[in-house]
Short mmCIF file of N, CA and C in Angstrom, two decimals:
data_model
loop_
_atom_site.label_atom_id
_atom_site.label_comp_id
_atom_site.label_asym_id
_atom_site.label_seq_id
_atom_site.Cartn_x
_atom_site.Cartn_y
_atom_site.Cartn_z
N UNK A 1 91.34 83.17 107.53
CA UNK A 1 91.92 82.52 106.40
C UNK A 1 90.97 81.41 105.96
N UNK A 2 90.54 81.48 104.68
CA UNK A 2 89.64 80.20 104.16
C UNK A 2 90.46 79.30 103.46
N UNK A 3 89.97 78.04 103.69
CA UNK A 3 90.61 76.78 102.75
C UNK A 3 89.37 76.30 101.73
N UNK A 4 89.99 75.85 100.69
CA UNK A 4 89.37 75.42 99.82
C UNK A 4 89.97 73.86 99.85
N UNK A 5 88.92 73.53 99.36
CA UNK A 5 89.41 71.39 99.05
C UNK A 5 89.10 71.10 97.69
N UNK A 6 90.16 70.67 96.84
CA UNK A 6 90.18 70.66 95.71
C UNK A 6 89.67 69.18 95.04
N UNK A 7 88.30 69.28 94.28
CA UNK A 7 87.49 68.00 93.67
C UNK A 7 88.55 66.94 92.98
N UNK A 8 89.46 67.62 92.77
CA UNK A 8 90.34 66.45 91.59
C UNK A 8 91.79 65.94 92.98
N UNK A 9 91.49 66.61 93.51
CA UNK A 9 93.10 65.72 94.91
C UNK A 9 92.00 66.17 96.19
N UNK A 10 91.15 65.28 96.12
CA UNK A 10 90.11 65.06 97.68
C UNK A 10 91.39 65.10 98.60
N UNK A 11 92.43 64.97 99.23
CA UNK A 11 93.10 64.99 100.70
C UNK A 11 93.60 66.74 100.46
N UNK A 12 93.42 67.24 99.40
CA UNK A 12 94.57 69.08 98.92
C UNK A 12 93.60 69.84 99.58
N UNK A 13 93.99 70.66 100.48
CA UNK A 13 93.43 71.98 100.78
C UNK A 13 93.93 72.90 100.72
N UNK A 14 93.88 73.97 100.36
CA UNK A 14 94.90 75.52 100.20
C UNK A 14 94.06 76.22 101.03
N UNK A 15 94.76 77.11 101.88
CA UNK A 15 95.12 78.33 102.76
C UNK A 15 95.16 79.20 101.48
N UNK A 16 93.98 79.89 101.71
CA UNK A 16 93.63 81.24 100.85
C UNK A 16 93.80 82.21 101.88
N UNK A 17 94.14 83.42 101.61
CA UNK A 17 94.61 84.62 102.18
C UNK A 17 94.19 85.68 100.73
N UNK A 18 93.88 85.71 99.66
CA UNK A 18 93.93 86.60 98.52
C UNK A 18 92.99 85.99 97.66
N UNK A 19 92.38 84.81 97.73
CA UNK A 19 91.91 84.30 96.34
C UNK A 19 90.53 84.14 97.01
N UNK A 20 89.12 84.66 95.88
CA UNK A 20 87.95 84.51 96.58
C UNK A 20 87.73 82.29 96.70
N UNK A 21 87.45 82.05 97.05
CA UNK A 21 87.04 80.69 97.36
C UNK A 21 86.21 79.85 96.66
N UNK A 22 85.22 80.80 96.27
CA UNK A 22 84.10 80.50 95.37
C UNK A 22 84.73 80.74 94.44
N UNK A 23 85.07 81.38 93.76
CA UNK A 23 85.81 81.17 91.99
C UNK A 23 87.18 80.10 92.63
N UNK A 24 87.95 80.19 93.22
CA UNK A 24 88.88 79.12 93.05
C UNK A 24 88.42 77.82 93.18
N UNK A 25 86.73 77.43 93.44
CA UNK A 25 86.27 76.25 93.40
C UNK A 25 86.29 75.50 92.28
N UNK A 26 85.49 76.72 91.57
CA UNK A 26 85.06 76.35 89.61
C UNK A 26 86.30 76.36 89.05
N UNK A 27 87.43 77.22 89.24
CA UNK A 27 88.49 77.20 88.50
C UNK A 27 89.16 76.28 87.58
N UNK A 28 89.62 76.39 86.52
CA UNK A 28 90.34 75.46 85.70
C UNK A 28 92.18 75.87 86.04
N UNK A 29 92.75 74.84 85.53
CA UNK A 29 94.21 75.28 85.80
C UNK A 29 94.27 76.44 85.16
N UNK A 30 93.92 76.51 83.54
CA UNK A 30 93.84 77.69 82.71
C UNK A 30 93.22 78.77 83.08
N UNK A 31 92.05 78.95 84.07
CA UNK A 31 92.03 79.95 84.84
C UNK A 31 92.59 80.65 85.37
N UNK A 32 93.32 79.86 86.03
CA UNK A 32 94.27 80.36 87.14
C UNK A 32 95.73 80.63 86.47
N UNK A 33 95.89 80.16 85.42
CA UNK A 33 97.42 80.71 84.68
C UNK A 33 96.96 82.18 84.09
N UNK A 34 95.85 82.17 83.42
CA UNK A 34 94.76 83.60 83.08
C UNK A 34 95.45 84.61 84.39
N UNK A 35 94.96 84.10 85.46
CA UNK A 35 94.59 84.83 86.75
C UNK A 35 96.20 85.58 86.62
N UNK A 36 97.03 84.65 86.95
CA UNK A 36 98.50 84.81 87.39
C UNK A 36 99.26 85.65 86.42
N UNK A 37 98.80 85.78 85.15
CA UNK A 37 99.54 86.38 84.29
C UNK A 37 98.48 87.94 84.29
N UNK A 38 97.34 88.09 84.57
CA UNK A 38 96.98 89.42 84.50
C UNK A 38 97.79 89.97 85.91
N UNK A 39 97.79 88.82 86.70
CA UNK A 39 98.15 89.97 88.27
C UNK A 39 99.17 90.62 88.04
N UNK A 40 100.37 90.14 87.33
CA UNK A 40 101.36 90.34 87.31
C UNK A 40 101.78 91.64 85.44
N UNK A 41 100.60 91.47 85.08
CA UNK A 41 100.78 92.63 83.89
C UNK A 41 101.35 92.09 82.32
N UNK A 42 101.15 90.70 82.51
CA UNK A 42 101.69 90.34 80.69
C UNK A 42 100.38 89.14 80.41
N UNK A 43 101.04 88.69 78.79
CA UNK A 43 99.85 88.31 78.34
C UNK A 43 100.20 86.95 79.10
N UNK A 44 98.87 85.90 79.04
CA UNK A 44 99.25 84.44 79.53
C UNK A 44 99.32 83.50 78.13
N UNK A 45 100.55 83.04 79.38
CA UNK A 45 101.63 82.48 78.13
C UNK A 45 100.70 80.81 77.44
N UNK A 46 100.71 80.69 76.58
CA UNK A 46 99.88 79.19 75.80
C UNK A 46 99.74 77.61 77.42
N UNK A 47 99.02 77.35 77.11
CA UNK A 47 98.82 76.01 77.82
C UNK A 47 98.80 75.16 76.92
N UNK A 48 99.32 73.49 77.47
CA UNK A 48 100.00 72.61 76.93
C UNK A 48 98.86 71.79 76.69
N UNK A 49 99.51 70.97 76.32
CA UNK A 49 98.11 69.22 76.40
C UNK A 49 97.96 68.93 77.51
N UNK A 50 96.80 68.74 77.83
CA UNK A 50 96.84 68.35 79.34
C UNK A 50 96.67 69.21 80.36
N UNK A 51 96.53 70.12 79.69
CA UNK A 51 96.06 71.30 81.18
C UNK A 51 97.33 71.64 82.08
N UNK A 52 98.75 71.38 80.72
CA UNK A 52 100.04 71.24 81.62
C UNK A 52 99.88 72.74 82.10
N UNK A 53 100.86 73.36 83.06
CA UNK A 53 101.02 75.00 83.14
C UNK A 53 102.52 75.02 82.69
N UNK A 54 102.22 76.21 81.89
CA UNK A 54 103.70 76.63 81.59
C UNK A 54 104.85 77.12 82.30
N UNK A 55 105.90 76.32 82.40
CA UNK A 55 107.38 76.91 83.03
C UNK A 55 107.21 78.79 83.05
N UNK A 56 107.10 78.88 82.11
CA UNK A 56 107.20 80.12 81.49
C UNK A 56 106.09 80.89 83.22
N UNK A 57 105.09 80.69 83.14
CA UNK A 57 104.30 81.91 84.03
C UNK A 57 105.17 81.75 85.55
N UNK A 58 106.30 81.00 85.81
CA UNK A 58 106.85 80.62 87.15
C UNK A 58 107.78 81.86 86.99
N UNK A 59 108.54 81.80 86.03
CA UNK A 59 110.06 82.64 85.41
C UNK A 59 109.22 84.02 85.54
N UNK A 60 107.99 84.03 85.04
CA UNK A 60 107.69 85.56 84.99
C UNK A 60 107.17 85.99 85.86
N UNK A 61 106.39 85.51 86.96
CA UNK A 61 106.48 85.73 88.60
C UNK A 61 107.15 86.05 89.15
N UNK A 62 108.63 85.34 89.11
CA UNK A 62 109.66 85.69 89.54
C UNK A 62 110.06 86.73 89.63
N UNK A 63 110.22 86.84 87.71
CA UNK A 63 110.93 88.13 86.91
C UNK A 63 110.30 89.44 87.59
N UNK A 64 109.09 89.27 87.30
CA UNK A 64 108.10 90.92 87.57
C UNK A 64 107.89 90.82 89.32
N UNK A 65 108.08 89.96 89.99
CA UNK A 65 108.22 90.19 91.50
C UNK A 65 108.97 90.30 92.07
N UNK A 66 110.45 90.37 91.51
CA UNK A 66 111.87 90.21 92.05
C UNK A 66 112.28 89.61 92.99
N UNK A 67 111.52 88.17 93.20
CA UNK A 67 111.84 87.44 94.20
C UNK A 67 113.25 87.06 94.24
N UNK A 68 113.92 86.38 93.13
CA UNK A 68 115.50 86.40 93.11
C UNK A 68 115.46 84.69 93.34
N UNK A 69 114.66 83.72 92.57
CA UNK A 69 114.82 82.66 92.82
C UNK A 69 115.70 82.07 91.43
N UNK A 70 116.34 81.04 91.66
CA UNK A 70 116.84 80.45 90.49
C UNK A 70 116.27 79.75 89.63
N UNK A 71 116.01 80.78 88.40
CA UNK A 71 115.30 80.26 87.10
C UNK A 71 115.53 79.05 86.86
N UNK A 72 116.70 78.43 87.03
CA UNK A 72 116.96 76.97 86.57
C UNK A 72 116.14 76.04 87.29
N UNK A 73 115.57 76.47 87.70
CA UNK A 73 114.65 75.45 88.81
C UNK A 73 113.21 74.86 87.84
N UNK A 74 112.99 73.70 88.38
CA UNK A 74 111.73 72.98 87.43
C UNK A 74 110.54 73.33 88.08
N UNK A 75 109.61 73.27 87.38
CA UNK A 75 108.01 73.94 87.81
C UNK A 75 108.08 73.94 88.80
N UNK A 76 107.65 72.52 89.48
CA UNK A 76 107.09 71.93 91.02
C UNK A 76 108.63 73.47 91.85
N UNK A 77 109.45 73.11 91.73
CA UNK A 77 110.35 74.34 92.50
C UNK A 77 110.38 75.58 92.44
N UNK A 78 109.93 76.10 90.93
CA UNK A 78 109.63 77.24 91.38
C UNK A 78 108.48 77.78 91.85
N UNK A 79 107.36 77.29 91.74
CA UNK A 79 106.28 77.33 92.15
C UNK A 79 106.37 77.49 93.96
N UNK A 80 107.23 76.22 94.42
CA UNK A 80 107.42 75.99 95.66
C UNK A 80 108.17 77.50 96.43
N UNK A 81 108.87 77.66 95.67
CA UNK A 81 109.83 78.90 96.05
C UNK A 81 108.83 80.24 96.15
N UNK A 82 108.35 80.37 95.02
CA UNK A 82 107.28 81.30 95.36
C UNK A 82 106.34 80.98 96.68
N UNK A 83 105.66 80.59 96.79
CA UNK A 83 104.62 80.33 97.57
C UNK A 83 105.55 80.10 99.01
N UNK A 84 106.81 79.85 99.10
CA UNK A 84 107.42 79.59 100.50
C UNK A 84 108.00 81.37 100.60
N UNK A 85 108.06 81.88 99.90
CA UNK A 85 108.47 83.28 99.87
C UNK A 85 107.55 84.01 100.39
N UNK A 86 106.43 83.81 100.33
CA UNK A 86 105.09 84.24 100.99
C UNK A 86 104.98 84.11 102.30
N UNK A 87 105.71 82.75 102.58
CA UNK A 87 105.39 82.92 104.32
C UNK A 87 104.38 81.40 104.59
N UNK A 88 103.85 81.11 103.29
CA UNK A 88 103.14 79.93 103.40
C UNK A 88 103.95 78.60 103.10
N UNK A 89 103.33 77.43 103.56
CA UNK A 89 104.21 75.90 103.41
C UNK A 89 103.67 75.64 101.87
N UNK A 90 104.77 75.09 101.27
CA UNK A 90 104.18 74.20 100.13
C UNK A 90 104.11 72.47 100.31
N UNK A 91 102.82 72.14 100.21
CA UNK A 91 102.14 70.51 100.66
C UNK A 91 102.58 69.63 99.50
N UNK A 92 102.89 68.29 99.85
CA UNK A 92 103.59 67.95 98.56
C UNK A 92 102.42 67.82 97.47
N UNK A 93 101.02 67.81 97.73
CA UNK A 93 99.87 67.61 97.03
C UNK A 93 99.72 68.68 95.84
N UNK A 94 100.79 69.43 96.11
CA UNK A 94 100.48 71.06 95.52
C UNK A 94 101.74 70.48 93.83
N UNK A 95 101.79 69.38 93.52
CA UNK A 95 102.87 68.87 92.80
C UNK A 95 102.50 67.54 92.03
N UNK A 96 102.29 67.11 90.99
CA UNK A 96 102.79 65.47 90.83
C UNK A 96 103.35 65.38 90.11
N UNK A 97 103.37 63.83 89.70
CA UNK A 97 104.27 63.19 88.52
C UNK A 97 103.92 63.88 87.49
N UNK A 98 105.15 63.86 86.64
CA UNK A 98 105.29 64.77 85.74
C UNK A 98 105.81 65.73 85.95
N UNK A 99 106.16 66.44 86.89
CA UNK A 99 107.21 67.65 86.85
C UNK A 99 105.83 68.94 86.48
N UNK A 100 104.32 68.68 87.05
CA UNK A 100 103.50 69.58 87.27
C UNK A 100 103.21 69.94 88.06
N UNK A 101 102.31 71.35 87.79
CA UNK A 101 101.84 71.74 89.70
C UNK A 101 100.02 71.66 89.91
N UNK A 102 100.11 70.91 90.84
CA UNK A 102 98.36 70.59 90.37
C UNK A 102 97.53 71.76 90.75
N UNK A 103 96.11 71.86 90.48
CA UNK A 103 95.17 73.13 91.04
C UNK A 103 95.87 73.37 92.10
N UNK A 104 95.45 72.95 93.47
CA UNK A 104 96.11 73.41 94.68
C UNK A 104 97.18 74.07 94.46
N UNK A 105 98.06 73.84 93.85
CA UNK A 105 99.48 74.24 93.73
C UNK A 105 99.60 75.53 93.13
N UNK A 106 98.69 75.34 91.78
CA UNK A 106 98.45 76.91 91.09
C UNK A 106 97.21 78.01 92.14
N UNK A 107 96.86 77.65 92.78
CA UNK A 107 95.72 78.56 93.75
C UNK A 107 96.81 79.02 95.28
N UNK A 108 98.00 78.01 95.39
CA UNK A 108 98.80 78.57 96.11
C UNK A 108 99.85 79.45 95.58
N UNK A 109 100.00 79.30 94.62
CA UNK A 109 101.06 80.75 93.89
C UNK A 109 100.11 81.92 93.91
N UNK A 110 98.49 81.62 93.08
CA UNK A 110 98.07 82.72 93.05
C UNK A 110 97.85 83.79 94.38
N UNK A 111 97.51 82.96 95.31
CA UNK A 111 97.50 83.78 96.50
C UNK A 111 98.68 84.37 97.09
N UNK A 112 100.07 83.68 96.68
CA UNK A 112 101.46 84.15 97.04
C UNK A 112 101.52 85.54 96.03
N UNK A 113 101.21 85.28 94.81
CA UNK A 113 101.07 86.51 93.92
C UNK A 113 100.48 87.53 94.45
N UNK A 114 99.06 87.47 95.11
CA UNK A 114 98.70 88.41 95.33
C UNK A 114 98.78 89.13 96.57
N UNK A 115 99.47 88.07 97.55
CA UNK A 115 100.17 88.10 99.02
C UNK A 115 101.23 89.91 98.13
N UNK A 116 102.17 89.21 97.38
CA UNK A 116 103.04 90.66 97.32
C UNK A 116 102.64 91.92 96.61
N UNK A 117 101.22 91.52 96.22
CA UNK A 117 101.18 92.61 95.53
C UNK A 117 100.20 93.71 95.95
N UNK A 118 99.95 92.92 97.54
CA UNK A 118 99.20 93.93 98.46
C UNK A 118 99.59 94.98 98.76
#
């Protein structure tokens, strides 16, 4: 299992199991919403100001993986739900203010994504 340490949260490391290391270095959040919405087979949904990620690619993870989590849930949770569905911990680093999910956080869904779609 490789970890990556993410330049913008120096203490975040993600437990990769699916994601090459070297592209999740360079990665942008918008990369990785790119990434998450091809794995899963629809288009990727708009990004916000700010490099926010959209609610929207959490709901459709869900949707097209049939995890069975409750949509009503806010980013940082569903994100969390995914990635704990995997079998992996979610770090609170993987989250901040604002009700976002930081790189780490989106490189840990993606690997939960691709955890089920092995």
């Amino acid at each position: 299992m490789d970890r990556v340490a993410d330049l913008e949260h120096p203490g975040a490391n993600v437990s990769l199991r699916h994601v090459d290391v070297m592209w999740a270095q360079g990665a942008r959040k918008l990369d990785i919403v790119y990434e998450l919405a091809h794995e899963i087979g629809v288009p990727p949904p708009p990004m916000f100001t700010g490099s926010t990620e959209p609610r929207t690619i959490f709901v459709l993870i869900n949707d097209r993986l049939g995890l069975g989590i409750d949509e009503r849930l806010g980013k940082p949770d569903l994100a969390r739900c995914i990635v704990e569905a995997s079998g992996e911990s979610w770090h609170p680093d993987y989250a901040s203010r604002g009700a976002t999910v930081t790189k780490p956080g989106l490189l840990a869904v993606l690997d939960a994504v691709r955890y089920f779609l092995v």
